PDB file of C-alpha atoms in Angstrom:
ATOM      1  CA  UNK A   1    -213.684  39.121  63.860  1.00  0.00           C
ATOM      2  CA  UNK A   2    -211.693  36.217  63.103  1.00  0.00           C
ATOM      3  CA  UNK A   3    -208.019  36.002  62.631  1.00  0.00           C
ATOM      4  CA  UNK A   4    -206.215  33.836  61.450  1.00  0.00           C
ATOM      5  CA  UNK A   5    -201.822  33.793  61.771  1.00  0.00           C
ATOM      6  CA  UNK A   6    -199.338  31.309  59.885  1.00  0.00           C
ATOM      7  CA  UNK A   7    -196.292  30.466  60.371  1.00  0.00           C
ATOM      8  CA  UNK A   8    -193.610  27.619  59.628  1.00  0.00           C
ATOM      9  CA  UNK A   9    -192.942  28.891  56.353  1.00  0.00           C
ATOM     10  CA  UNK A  10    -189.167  28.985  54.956  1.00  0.00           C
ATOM     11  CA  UNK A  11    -186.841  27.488  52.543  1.00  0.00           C
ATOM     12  CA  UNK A  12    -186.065  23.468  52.087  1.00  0.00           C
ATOM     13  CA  UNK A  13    -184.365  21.353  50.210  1.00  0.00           C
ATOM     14  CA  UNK A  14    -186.275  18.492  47.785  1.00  0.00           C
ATOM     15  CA  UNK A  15    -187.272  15.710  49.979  1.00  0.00           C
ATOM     16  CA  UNK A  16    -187.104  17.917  53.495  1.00  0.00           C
ATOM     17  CA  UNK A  17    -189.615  18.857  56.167  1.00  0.00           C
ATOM     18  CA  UNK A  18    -191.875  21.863  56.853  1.00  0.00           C
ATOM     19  CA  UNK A  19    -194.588  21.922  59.428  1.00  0.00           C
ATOM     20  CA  UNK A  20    -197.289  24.849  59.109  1.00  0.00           C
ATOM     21  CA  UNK A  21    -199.286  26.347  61.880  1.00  0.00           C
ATOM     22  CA  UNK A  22    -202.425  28.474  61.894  1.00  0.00           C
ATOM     23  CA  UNK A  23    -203.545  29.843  64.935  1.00  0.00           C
ATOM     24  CA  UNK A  24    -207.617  31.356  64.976  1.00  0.00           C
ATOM     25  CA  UNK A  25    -208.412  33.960  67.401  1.00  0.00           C
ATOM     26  CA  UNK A  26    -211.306  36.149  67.644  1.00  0.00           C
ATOM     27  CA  UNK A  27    -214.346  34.063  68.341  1.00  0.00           C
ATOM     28  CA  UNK A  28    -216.034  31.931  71.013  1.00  0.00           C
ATOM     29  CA  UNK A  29    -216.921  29.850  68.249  1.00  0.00           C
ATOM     30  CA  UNK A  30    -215.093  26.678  67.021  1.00  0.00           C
ATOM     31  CA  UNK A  31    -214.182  26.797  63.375  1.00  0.00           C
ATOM     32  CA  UNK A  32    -216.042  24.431  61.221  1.00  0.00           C
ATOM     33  CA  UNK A  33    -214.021  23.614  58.165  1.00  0.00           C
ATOM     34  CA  UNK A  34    -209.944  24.660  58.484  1.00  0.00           C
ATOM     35  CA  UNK A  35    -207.497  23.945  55.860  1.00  0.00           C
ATOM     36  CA  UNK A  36    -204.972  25.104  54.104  1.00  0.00           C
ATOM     37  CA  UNK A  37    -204.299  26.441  50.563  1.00  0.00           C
ATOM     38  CA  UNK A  38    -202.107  27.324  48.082  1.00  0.00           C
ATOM     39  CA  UNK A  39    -200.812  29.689  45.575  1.00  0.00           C
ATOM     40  CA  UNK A  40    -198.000  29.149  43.279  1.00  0.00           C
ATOM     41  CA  UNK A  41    -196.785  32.519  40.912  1.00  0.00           C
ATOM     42  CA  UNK A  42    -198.706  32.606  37.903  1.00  0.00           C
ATOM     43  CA  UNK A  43    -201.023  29.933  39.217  1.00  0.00           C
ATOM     44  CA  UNK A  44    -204.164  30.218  41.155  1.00  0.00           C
ATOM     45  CA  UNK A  45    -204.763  29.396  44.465  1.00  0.00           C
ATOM     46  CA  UNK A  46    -205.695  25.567  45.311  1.00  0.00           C
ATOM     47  CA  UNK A  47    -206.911  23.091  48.170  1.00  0.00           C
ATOM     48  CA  UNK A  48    -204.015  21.637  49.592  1.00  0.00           C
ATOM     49  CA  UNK A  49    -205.834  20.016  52.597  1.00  0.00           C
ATOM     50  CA  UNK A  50    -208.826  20.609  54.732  1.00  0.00           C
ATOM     51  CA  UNK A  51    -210.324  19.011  58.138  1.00  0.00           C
ATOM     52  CA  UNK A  52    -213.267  19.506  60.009  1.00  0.00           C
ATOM     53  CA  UNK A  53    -214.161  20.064  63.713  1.00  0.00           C
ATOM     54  CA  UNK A  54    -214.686  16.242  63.880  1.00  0.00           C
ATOM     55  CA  UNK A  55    -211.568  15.726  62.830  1.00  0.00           C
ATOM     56  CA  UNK A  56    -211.986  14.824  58.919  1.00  0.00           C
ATOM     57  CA  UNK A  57    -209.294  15.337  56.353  1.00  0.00           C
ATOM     58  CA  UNK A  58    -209.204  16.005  52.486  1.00  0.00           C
ATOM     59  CA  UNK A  59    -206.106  16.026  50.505  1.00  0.00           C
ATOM     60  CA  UNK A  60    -205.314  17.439  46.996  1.00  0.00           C
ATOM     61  CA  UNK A  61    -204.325  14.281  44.902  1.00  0.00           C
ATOM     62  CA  UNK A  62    -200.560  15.937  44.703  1.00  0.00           C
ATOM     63  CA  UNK A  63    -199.535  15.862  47.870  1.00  0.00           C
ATOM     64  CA  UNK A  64    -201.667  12.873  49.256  1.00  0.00           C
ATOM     65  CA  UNK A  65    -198.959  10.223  51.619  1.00  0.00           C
ATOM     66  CA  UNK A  66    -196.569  13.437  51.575  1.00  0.00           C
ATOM     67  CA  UNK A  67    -198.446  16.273  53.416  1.00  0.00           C
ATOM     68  CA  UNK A  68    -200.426  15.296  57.104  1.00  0.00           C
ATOM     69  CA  UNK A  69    -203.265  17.858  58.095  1.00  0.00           C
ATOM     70  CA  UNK A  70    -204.169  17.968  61.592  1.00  0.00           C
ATOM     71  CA  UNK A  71    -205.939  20.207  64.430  1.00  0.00           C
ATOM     72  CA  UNK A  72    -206.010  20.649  68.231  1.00  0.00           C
ATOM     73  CA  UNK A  73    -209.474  22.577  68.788  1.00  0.00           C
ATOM     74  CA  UNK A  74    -208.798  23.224  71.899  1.00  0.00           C
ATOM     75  CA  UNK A  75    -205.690  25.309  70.902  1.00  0.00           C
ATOM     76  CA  UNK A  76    -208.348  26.765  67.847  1.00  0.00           C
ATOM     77  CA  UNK A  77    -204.746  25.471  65.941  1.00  0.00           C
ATOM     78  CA  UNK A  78    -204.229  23.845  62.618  1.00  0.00           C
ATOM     79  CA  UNK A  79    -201.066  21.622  61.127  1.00  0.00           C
ATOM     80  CA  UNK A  80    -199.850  20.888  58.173  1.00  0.00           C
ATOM     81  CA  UNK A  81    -196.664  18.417  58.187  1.00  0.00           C
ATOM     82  CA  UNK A  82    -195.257  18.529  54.969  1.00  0.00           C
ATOM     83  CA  UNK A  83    -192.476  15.600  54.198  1.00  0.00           C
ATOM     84  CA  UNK A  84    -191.078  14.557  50.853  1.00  0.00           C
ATOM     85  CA  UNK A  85    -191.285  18.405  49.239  1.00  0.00           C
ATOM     86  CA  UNK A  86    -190.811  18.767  45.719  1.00  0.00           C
ATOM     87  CA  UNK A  87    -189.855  21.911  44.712  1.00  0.00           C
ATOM     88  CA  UNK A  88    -193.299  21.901  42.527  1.00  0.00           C
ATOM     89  CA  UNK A  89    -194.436  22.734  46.372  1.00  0.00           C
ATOM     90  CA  UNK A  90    -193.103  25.877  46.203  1.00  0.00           C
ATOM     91  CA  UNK A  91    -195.874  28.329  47.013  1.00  0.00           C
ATOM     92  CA  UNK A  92    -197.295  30.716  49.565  1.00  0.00           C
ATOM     93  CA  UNK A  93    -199.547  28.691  51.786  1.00  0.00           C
ATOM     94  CA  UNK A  94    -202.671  30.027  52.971  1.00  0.00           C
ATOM     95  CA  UNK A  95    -204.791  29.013  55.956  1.00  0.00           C
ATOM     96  CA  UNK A  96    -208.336  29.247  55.483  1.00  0.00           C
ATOM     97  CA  UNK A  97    -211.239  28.845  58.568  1.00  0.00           C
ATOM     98  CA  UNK A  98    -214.910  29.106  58.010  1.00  0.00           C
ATOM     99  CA  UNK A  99    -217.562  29.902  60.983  1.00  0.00           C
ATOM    100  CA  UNK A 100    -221.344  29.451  60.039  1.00  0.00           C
ATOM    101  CA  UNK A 101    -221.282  31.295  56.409  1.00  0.00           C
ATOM    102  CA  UNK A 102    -217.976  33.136  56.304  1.00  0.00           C
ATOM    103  CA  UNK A 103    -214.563  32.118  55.105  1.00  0.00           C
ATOM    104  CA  UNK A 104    -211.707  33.992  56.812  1.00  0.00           C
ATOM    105  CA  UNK A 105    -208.003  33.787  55.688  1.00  0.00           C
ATOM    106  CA  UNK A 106    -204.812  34.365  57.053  1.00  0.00           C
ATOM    107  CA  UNK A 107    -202.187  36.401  55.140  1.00  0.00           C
ATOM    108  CA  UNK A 108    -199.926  33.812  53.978  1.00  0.00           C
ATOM    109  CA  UNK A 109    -196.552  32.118  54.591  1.00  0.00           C
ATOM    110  CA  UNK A 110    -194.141  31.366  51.937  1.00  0.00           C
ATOM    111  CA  UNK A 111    -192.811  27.848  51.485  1.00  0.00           C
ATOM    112  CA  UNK A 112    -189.656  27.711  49.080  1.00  0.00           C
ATOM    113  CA  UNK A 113    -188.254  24.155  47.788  1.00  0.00           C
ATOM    114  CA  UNK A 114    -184.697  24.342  46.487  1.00  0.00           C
ATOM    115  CA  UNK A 115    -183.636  21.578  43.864  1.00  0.00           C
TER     116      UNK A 115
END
């Protein structure tokens, strides 16, 4: 069973620095897709950014020159460096992994931009 674990969450000021981690355990397998998500209150959950095992990216239009997605398979580890926050960032951030057909999330970690 896969697992997936954030952390890096917290609170920041507008125009700080967070950097995410999500560590998979639980399979022999490498991940294909990893990325990570996100859910504001009263909003639903989005694509924030995704990468591949290869090492390609995808970034939601909003945070696109502000947010840097990356991954160390060997650790089975993804990043998310988050610069510039707004405090429209404000969210729980959720990382997401998928192995052959299943998608597997981790619990969440909240990320809290103060104006």
């Amino acid at each position: 069973q896969v697992q997936l674990v954030e952390s890096g969450g917290g609170l920041v000021q507008a125009g700080g620095s967070l950097r995410l981690s999500c560590a998979a355990s639980g399979s022999n397998f490498r991940l294909n897709r990893m990325g990570w998500y996100r859910q504001a209150p009263g909003k639903q959950r989005e694509l924030v950014a995704d990468i591949t095992s290869g090492g390609s990216t995808n970034y939601a239009d909003s945070v696109k020159g502000r947010f840097t997605i990356s991954r160390d398979n060997a650790k089975n580890t993804i990043y998310l460096q988050m610069n510039s926050l707004k405090p429209e960032d404000t969210a729980v951030y959720y990382c997401k992994g998928v192995l052959h057909v299943m998608d597997y999330w981790g619990k969440g970690t909240l990320v809290t931009v103060s104006s």
